[in-house]
Short mmCIF file of C-alpha atoms in Angstrom, two decimals:
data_model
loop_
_atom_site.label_atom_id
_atom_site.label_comp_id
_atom_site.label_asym_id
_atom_site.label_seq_id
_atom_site.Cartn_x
_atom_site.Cartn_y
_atom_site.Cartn_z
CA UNK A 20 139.51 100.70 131.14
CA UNK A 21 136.22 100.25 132.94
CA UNK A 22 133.02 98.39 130.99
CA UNK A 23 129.87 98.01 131.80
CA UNK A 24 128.20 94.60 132.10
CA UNK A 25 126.11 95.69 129.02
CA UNK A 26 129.12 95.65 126.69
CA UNK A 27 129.39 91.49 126.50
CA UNK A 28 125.89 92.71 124.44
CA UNK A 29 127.79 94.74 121.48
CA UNK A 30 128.29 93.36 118.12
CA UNK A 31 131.99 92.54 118.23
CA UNK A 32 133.60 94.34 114.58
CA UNK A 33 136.74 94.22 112.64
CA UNK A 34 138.06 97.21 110.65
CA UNK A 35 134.66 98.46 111.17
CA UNK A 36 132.88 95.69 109.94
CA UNK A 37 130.56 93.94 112.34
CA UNK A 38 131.08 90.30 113.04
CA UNK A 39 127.20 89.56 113.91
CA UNK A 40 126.37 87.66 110.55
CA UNK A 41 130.24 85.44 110.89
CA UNK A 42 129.02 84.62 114.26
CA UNK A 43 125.62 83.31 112.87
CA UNK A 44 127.09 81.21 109.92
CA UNK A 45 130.12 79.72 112.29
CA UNK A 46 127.74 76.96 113.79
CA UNK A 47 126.76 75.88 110.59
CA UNK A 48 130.32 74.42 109.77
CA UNK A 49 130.35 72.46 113.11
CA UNK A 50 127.56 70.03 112.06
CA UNK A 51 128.74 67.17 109.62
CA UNK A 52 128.31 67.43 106.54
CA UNK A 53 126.19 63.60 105.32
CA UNK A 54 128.25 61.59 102.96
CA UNK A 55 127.08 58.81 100.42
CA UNK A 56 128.39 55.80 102.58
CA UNK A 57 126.16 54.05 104.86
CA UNK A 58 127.92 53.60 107.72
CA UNK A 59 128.72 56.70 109.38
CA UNK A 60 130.66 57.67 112.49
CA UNK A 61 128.94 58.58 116.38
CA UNK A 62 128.55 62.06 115.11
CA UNK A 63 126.34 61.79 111.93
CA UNK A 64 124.41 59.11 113.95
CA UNK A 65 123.69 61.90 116.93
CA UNK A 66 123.05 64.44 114.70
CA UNK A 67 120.24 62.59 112.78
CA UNK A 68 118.82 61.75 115.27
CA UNK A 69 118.66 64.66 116.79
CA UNK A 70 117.15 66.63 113.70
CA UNK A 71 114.49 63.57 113.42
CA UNK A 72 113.74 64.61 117.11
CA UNK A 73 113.20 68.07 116.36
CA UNK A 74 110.85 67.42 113.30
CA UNK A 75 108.60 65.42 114.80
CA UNK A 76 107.89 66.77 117.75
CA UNK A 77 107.21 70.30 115.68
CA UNK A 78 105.38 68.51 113.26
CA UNK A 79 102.93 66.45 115.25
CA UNK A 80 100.47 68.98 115.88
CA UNK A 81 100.02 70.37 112.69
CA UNK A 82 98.41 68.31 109.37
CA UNK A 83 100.00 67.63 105.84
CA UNK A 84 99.81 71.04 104.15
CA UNK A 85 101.62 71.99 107.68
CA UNK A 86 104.64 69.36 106.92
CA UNK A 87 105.78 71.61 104.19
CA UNK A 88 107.29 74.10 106.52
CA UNK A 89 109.03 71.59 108.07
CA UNK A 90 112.20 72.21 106.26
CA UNK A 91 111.91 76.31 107.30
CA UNK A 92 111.00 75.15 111.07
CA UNK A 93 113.96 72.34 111.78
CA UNK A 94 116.62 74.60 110.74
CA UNK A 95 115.42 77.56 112.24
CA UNK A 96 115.61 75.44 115.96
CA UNK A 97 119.15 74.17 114.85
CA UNK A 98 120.28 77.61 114.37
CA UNK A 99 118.89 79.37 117.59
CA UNK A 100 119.95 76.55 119.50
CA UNK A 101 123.67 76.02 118.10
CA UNK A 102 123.41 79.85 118.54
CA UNK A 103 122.44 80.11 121.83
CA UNK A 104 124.47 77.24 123.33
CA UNK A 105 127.45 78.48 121.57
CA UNK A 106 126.76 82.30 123.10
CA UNK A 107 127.49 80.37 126.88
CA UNK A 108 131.23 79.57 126.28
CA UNK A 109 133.34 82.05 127.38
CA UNK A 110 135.01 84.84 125.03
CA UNK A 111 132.13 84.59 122.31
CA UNK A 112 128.69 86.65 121.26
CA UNK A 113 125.48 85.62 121.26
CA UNK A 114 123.58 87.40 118.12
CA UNK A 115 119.76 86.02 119.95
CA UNK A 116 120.67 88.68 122.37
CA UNK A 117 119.83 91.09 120.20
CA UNK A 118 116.15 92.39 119.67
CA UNK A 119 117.08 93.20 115.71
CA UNK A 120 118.06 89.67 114.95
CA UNK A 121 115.09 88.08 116.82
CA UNK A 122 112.67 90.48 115.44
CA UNK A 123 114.21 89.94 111.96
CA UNK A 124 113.16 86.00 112.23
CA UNK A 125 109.56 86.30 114.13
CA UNK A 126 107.76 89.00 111.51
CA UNK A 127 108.63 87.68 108.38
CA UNK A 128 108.14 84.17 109.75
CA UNK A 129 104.76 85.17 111.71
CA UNK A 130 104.15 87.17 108.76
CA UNK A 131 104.45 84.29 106.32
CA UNK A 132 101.89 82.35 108.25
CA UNK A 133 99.47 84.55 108.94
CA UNK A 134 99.30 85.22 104.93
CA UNK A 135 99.03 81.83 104.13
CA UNK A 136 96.15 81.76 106.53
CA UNK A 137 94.51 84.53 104.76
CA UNK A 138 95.19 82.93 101.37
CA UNK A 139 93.79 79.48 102.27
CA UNK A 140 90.82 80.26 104.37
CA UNK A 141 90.35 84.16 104.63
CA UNK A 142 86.90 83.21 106.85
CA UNK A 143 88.78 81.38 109.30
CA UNK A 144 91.67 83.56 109.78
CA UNK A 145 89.40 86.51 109.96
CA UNK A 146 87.01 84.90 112.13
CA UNK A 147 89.45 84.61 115.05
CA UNK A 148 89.01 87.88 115.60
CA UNK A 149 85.73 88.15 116.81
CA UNK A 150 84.68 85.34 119.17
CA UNK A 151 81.41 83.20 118.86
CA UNK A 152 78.48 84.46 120.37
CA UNK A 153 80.49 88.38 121.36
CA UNK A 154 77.34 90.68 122.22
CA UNK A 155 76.85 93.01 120.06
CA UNK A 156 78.09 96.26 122.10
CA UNK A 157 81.02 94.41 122.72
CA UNK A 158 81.76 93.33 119.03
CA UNK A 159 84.06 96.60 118.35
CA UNK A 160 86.17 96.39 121.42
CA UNK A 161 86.79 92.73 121.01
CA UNK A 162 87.82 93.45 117.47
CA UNK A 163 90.35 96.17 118.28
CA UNK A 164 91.80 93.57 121.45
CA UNK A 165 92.16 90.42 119.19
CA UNK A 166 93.60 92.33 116.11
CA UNK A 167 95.96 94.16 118.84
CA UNK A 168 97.03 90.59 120.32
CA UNK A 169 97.67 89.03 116.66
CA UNK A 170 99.93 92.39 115.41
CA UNK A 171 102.30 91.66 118.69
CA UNK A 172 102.89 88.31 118.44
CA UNK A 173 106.20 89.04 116.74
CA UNK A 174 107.47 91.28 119.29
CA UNK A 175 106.43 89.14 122.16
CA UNK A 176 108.41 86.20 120.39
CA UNK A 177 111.52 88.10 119.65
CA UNK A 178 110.80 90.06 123.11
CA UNK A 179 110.89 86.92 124.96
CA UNK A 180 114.05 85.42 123.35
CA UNK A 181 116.14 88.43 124.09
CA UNK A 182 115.17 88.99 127.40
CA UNK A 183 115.75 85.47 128.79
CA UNK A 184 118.90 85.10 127.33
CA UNK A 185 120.07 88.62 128.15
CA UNK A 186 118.96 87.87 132.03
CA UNK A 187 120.61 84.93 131.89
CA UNK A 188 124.22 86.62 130.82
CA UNK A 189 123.68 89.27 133.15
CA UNK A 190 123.48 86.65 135.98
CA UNK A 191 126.46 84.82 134.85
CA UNK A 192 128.57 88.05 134.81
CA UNK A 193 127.69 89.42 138.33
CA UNK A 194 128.03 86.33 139.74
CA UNK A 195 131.86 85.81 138.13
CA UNK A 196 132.37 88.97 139.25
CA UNK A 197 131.09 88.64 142.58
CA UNK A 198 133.29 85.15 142.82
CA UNK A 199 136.58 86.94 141.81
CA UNK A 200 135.76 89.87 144.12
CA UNK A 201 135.63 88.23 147.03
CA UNK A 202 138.47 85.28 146.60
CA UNK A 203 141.13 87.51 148.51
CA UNK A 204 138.89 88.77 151.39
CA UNK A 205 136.05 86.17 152.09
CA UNK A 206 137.35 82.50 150.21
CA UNK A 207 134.73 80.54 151.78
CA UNK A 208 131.51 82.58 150.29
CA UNK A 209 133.68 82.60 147.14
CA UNK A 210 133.66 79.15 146.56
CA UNK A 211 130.13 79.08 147.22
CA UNK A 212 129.32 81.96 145.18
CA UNK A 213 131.46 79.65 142.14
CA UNK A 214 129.32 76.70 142.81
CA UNK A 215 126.08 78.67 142.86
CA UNK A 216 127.60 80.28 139.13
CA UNK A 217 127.96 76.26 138.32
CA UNK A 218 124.60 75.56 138.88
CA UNK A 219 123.61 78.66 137.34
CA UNK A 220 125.51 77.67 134.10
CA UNK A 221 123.65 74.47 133.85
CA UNK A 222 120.09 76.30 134.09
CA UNK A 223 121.49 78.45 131.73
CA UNK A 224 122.31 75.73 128.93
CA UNK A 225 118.40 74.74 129.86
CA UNK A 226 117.64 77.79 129.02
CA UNK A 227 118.98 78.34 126.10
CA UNK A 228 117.24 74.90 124.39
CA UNK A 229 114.02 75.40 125.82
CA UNK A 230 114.02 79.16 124.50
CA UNK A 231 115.35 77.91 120.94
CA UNK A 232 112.63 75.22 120.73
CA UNK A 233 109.50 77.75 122.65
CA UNK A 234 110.45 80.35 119.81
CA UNK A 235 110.04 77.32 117.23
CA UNK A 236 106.73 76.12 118.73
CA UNK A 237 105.36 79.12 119.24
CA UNK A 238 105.49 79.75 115.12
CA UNK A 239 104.17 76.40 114.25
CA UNK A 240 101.43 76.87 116.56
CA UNK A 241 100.81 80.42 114.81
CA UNK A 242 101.05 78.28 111.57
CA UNK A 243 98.54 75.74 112.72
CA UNK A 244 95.71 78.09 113.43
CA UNK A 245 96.08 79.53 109.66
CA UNK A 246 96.02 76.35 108.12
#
């Protein structure tokens, strides 16, 4: 049977029921779960640190009515990235490769802050969209570009998660395929092409954190401006 290189992309099912939300609870039961004791093993150590990490460098820039998404924000970047660093080993799914699962997080999310915004300071939030000091003949057409730019800030966030991930499958695939294509007639460029897919694989687990954590900043930084 012949597949495409698009098919690694298709919600794996079982008696017709798709897998998708399985595959985004499973990395939930890998982190531990905190007991009462106070001395804990490597792992709970590693992991608290980590999530300490994560909060403060997401909740530096914003002030103290900001900390109270901090919650919403830390386990949102634990979930993308245990999702997308789980999505590189082989024989599994990445769900942040598709469009309907990003887009399902960004709106509501961007949509949450841009109401608070609205609630909290309605002058502010509607004053971004007309610059200081806009000439008058200008004032419509800068309206219609800045309330354009705010309405695709979802897509571009859920736009830009799928598509760097995606790429960076893609890659993987041609390249393993390229490697195991050419071990019987050319060896030499096939080892080459392997260590290339090596390096590739590294950039690739770069990629994945730096995506989980731009998606992350990118919504606090929405949420700063609105509050």
């Amino acid at each position: 049977m012949n597949l495409s290189f698009f098919d690694q992309f298709t919600s794996p099912c079982l008696l017709g029921i798709p897998l998708i939300l399985l595959s985004m609870l499973f990395p939930a039961l890998l982190l531990p779960s905190p007991g009462s004791r106070w001395i804990t093993n490597r792992l709970s150590t590693l992991q608290s640190w980590c999530i300490d990490l994560i909060t403060k460098q997401l909740m530096t820039p914003l002030n103290m009515n900001g900390h109270k998404w901090a919650l919403i924000l830390t386990s949102l970047m634990i979930l993308l990235l245990s999702i997308n660093l789980l999505g590189l080993l082989p024989y599994t799914f990445t769900p942040t490769t598709q469009l309907s699962m990003n887009m399902a997080l960004a709106f509501p999310l961007w949509l949450a802050t841009l109401l608070t915004g609205l609630r909290n300071q309605p002058s502010a939030s509607l004053g971004h969209l007309l610059p200081e000091g806009t000439p008058t003949p200008l004032i419509p057409a800068l309206i219609l570009i800045e309330t354009t730019s705010l309405l695709i800030r979802p897509l571009a966030l859920g736009v830009r998660l799928t598509a760097n991930l995606t790429a960076g499958h893609l890659l993987i695939q041609l390249i393993s395929t390229a490697s195991t294509a050419l071990l019987s007639i050319m060896p030499a460029i096939s080892i080459l092409t392997t260590i290339i897919l090596l390096l590739l694989t590294i950039l690739e687990v770069a990629v994945a954190m730096i995506q989980a954590y731009v998606f992350v900043l990118l919504l606090s930084l929405y949420l700063q401006e609105n509050i």
